[in-house]
Coordinates of C-alpha atoms in Angstrom, one line a residue:
L1 CA -15.2 62.0 -95.8
C2 CA -17.3 62.4 -92.7
P3 CA -20.7 63.9 -93.6
D4 CA -21.8 64.0 -90.0
A5 CA -18.7 65.8 -88.8
P6 CA -18.8 69.6 -88.1
P7 CA -17.6 71.8 -91.0
S8 CA -14.5 72.9 -89.2
L9 CA -13.5 69.2 -88.7
Q10 CA -14.3 68.4 -92.3
E11 CA -12.0 71.3 -93.4
W12 CA -9.3 70.0 -91.1
L13 CA -9.6 66.6 -92.6
A14 CA -9.4 67.9 -96.1
E15 CA -6.2 69.8 -95.4
C16 CA -4.6 66.7 -93.8
T17 CA -5.6 64.5 -96.7
H18 CA -4.7 67.0 -99.6
Y19 CA -3.3 65.3 -102.6
S20 CA -0.3 67.6 -102.7
P21 CA 2.1 66.9 -99.9
T22 CA 3.2 70.6 -99.9
R23 CA -0.4 71.6 -99.0
R24 CA -0.6 69.3 -96.1
P25 CA 0.1 70.8 -92.6
S26 CA 2.9 69.4 -90.5
S27 CA 2.1 67.2 -87.6
E28 CA 2.4 69.9 -85.0
V29 CA 0.3 72.4 -87.0
A30 CA -2.3 69.7 -87.7
F31 CA -2.5 68.8 -84.0
E32 CA -2.9 72.5 -82.9
R33 CA -5.7 73.0 -85.4
L34 CA -7.4 69.8 -84.2
Q35 CA -7.3 71.2 -80.6
R36 CA -9.0 74.4 -81.7
V37 CA -11.6 72.5 -83.7
I38 CA -12.4 70.4 -80.5
E39 CA -12.7 73.6 -78.4
Q40 CA -14.9 75.4 -81.0
T41 CA -17.2 72.5 -81.7
G42 CA -17.4 71.3 -78.1
L43 CA -16.4 67.8 -79.0
S44 CA -15.0 65.6 -76.2
R45 CA -12.7 62.6 -76.0
S46 CA -15.7 60.5 -75.2
N47 CA -17.1 61.1 -78.7
T48 CA -17.4 58.1 -80.9
F49 CA -15.2 59.6 -83.6
P50 CA -12.1 57.5 -84.0
L51 CA -9.9 60.5 -84.4
M52 CA -10.6 61.5 -80.8
A53 CA -8.4 58.5 -79.7
L54 CA -5.3 60.3 -80.8
P55 CA -2.7 61.3 -78.1
T56 CA -3.1 64.6 -76.4
S57 CA 0.3 65.9 -77.4
P58 CA 3.3 64.7 -79.4
T59 CA 5.5 65.6 -76.5
T60 CA 3.4 63.4 -74.2
A61 CA 3.7 60.5 -76.5
A62 CA 7.4 61.0 -76.7
A63 CA 7.6 61.2 -72.9
K64 CA 6.4 57.6 -72.4
P65 CA 8.7 55.7 -70.1
V66 CA 11.2 53.6 -72.0
P67 CA 10.9 50.0 -71.0
A68 CA 13.8 48.7 -68.8
A69 CA 16.4 46.6 -70.5
A70 CA 15.9 42.9 -70.1
P71 CA 18.1 41.2 -67.6
P72 CA 21.0 39.2 -69.0
P73 CA 20.1 35.6 -69.7
P74 CA 21.0 33.1 -67.1
A75 CA 24.1 31.0 -67.5
T76 CA 23.5 28.2 -70.0
R77 CA 23.8 24.6 -69.1
R78 CA 27.1 24.3 -70.9
H79 CA 28.6 27.1 -68.8
W80 CA 27.3 25.4 -65.6
L81 CA 28.8 22.1 -66.6
R82 CA 32.1 23.7 -67.4
K83 CA 32.2 25.3 -63.9
V84 CA 31.4 22.0 -62.3
G85 CA 34.0 20.2 -64.3
L86 CA 36.7 22.7 -63.5
T87 CA 35.8 22.5 -59.8
L88 CA 36.0 18.7 -59.8
F89 CA 39.3 18.8 -61.7
G90 CA 40.8 21.1 -59.1
L91 CA 39.7 18.9 -56.2
T92 CA 41.1 15.8 -58.0
V93 CA 44.5 17.6 -58.4
L94 CA 44.4 18.6 -54.8
V95 CA 43.6 15.2 -53.4
G96 CA 46.1 13.6 -55.8
G97 CA 48.8 15.9 -54.5
V98 CA 48.1 15.1 -50.9
W99 CA 47.9 11.4 -51.6
S100 CA 51.2 11.4 -53.5
A101 CA 52.8 12.9 -50.4
K102 CA 51.4 10.2 -48.2
P103 CA 54.6 8.2 -47.6
W104 CA 56.1 10.9 -45.4
W105 CA 53.1 11.3 -43.1
W106 CA 50.7 8.4 -43.6
W107 CA 52.9 5.7 -42.3
W108 CA 54.1 8.0 -39.4
W109 CA 50.5 8.6 -38.5
S110 CA 49.3 5.0 -38.8
S111 CA 52.3 3.6 -36.8
S112 CA 52.2 6.3 -34.1
S113 CA 48.4 6.0 -33.7
R114 CA 48.5 2.3 -33.6
S115 CA 51.4 2.2 -31.2
A116 CA 49.6 4.7 -29.0
T117 CA 46.3 2.8 -29.1
S118 CA 47.7 -0.8 -29.5
E119 CA 46.2 -3.2 -27.0
Q120 CA 46.8 -6.9 -26.3
E121 CA 44.9 -9.1 -28.8
T122 CA 41.9 -10.8 -27.4
L123 CA 39.4 -13.4 -28.7
L124 CA 36.0 -14.1 -27.1
G125 CA 37.1 -11.9 -24.2
I126 CA 40.3 -14.0 -23.6
A127 CA 43.9 -12.8 -23.8
I128 CA 47.2 -14.7 -23.5
G129 CA 48.1 -15.0 -19.9
D130 CA 44.6 -15.1 -18.5
S131 CA 43.8 -17.7 -15.8
V132 CA 41.8 -20.9 -16.1
D133 CA 39.1 -19.3 -14.1
K134 CA 38.8 -16.4 -16.6
L135 CA 38.8 -19.0 -19.5
T136 CA 35.9 -21.1 -18.0
Q137 CA 34.0 -17.9 -17.1
C138 CA 34.0 -16.8 -20.8
L139 CA 33.7 -20.2 -22.5
G140 CA 32.2 -22.5 -19.8
P141 CA 33.6 -25.9 -18.9
P142 CA 35.4 -27.6 -21.8
A143 CA 33.8 -30.5 -23.6
Q144 CA 37.1 -32.3 -23.8
R145 CA 40.5 -32.1 -22.0
Q146 CA 43.8 -33.6 -23.2
T147 CA 47.1 -33.6 -21.3
I148 CA 50.4 -34.2 -23.1
E149 CA 53.5 -34.7 -21.1
R150 CA 55.8 -33.2 -23.7
W151 CA 54.7 -31.4 -26.9
T152 CA 56.4 -31.9 -30.2
D153 CA 55.8 -30.3 -33.6
L154 CA 53.6 -33.2 -34.5
S155 CA 51.5 -33.1 -31.4
L156 CA 51.3 -29.3 -31.6
R157 CA 49.3 -29.7 -34.9
R158 CA 46.4 -30.9 -32.8
A159 CA 45.9 -27.3 -31.6
S160 CA 46.9 -25.5 -34.8
P161 CA 49.5 -25.7 -37.6
A162 CA 50.1 -22.0 -37.0
L163 CA 51.7 -22.6 -33.5
E164 CA 55.3 -23.2 -32.8
L165 CA 57.0 -24.8 -29.8
D166 CA 58.6 -21.4 -29.0
D167 CA 55.1 -19.9 -28.6
L168 CA 54.4 -22.1 -25.5
G169 CA 57.6 -21.3 -23.6
E170 CA 57.4 -24.6 -21.7
A171 CA 56.8 -27.7 -23.7
E172 CA 56.0 -30.0 -20.7
Q173 CA 52.8 -30.5 -18.9
I174 CA 50.7 -28.8 -21.5
A175 CA 46.9 -29.2 -21.5
L176 CA 44.6 -28.9 -24.5
W177 CA 41.0 -27.9 -23.8
L178 CA 38.3 -28.1 -26.5
W179 CA 34.9 -26.5 -27.0
D180 CA 32.3 -26.5 -29.8
R181 CA 33.4 -29.9 -31.2
G182 CA 37.0 -28.8 -31.4
N183 CA 36.4 -25.4 -33.1
I184 CA 37.6 -23.6 -30.0
R185 CA 40.9 -24.8 -28.5
A186 CA 42.9 -23.5 -25.6
V187 CA 46.5 -24.5 -24.8
L188 CA 47.2 -24.2 -21.1
H189 CA 50.4 -24.5 -19.0
G190 CA 49.6 -24.7 -15.3
N191 CA 46.9 -22.1 -14.6
E192 CA 47.7 -19.8 -17.6
V193 CA 46.5 -19.6 -21.1
R194 CA 49.4 -19.9 -23.6
A195 CA 47.5 -20.1 -26.9
L196 CA 43.9 -19.9 -28.1
V197 CA 42.6 -21.2 -31.5
V198 CA 39.1 -20.2 -32.9
R199 CA 37.7 -21.9 -36.0
S200 CA 34.0 -21.4 -35.5
E201 CA 32.2 -18.7 -37.4
A202 CA 29.3 -19.0 -35.0
A203 CA 31.6 -17.9 -32.1
A204 CA 31.7 -14.4 -33.6
A205 CA 35.3 -13.9 -32.6
V206 CA 36.8 -10.5 -33.7
T207 CA 40.3 -9.3 -33.3
Q208 CA 41.3 -5.9 -32.0
R209 CA 41.6 -4.7 -35.6
G210 CA 38.3 -6.0 -36.8
I211 CA 39.3 -9.3 -38.5
R212 CA 36.9 -12.2 -38.1
I213 CA 36.5 -15.7 -39.5
G214 CA 35.8 -15.5 -43.2
A215 CA 37.7 -12.3 -43.9
S216 CA 40.0 -12.2 -46.9
D217 CA 43.8 -12.4 -46.7
R218 CA 44.0 -8.9 -48.2
A219 CA 41.8 -7.5 -45.4
V220 CA 44.2 -9.1 -42.9
E221 CA 47.3 -7.5 -44.5
K222 CA 45.6 -4.1 -44.7
A223 CA 44.4 -4.2 -41.1
Y224 CA 47.8 -5.2 -39.7
A225 CA 49.9 -2.9 -41.9
P226 CA 52.7 -1.8 -41.6
E227 CA 53.6 -5.0 -39.8
E228 CA 54.9 -7.6 -42.3
P229 CA 53.6 -11.1 -41.8
M230 CA 55.7 -14.2 -41.8
I231 CA 53.9 -16.4 -44.3
Q232 CA 54.2 -20.2 -44.3
T233 CA 52.5 -22.9 -46.3
V234 CA 51.7 -26.2 -44.7
R235 CA 49.7 -29.2 -45.8
D236 CA 46.4 -30.0 -44.2
E237 CA 45.8 -33.4 -42.8
D238 CA 43.1 -34.1 -45.4
E239 CA 44.7 -32.4 -48.5
S240 CA 42.0 -33.8 -50.8
K241 CA 39.4 -31.9 -48.9
L242 CA 41.1 -28.7 -47.7
G243 CA 44.3 -28.5 -49.8
R244 CA 47.1 -26.3 -48.6
C245 CA 46.9 -23.9 -45.7
H246 CA 48.8 -20.5 -45.6
I247 CA 49.8 -19.2 -42.2
F248 CA 50.1 -15.5 -41.6
R249 CA 52.0 -14.9 -38.4
Y250 CA 52.4 -11.5 -36.8
D251 CA 54.8 -12.2 -33.9
S252 CA 54.9 -8.6 -32.7
C253 CA 51.1 -8.8 -32.2
G254 CA 51.0 -12.4 -31.0
I255 CA 48.4 -13.4 -33.6
A256 CA 48.3 -15.7 -36.6
F257 CA 45.7 -16.6 -39.2
E258 CA 45.1 -19.8 -41.0
V259 CA 44.1 -18.9 -44.6
R260 CA 42.6 -21.3 -47.1
S261 CA 41.4 -20.2 -50.5
H262 CA 42.2 -16.6 -49.6
K263 CA 39.8 -16.7 -46.6
V264 CA 40.5 -16.7 -42.9
R265 CA 39.5 -20.1 -41.5
A266 CA 41.1 -19.9 -38.0
I267 CA 42.5 -17.2 -35.7
V268 CA 45.3 -18.1 -33.3
L269 CA 46.6 -16.1 -30.3
Y270 CA 50.0 -16.8 -28.7
T271 CA 52.6 -15.0 -26.8
A272 CA 53.8 -11.9 -28.6
R273 CA 57.4 -11.4 -29.4
P274 CA 59.3 -8.1 -29.6
P275 CA 60.3 -7.3 -33.2
A276 CA 63.9 -8.3 -34.1
R277 CA 66.3 -5.3 -34.4

């Protein structure tokens, strides 16, 4: 097989490749004989013979470290989505349970917090009961002044259809001051502001609860809940142009809103009345 190999190596190769399996040495015996051949012939592992690349010992080959087991595969995307879904479902159930129990604590909290922090309504820095000096300080001198000896329901519409005679207290010697081409109106009795009407969006008037000109009627009801408004429907002077006007009055707060097409078109302040018991 290998003419250039030493005789002892050729003999070893002949034994290992014998045609009869019973004549072939076992692996351990063949390995020991190969070791003796190497020692006798002076061959080294650096020789070019391919057989020299064999392992030094069967036990050494068996002692090779076993590779560590592969780590378990990470959670699949389906498992991750399932965990997220279960978490969201649990949060939904929790929030739903808390929200369903709202009637016994929500209204208590809202009413108590609002009663504790309730303040007198103001518009443009003016409140009911302020003096004429405070009025002119905030709005400047009026563009027009009107004095009516005795107010009636008809004459009261000059100020706002949301006002009633009972809001003025005194129906005699009432003055009506106008600013911004009539978009801001103040009803005065003596030296005191009895009512204030704001219709101008440019005035940037905002109530204590954040309602301004142009807000929706739903926003008004939400901001002033749990107070229930007294809603009235009146005709505008020019029905063909403006149609009907809905009045939302909150007597306990002393504020009313003129609503047309579900939008706040005017905000009215007047003297607050205690709620009826």
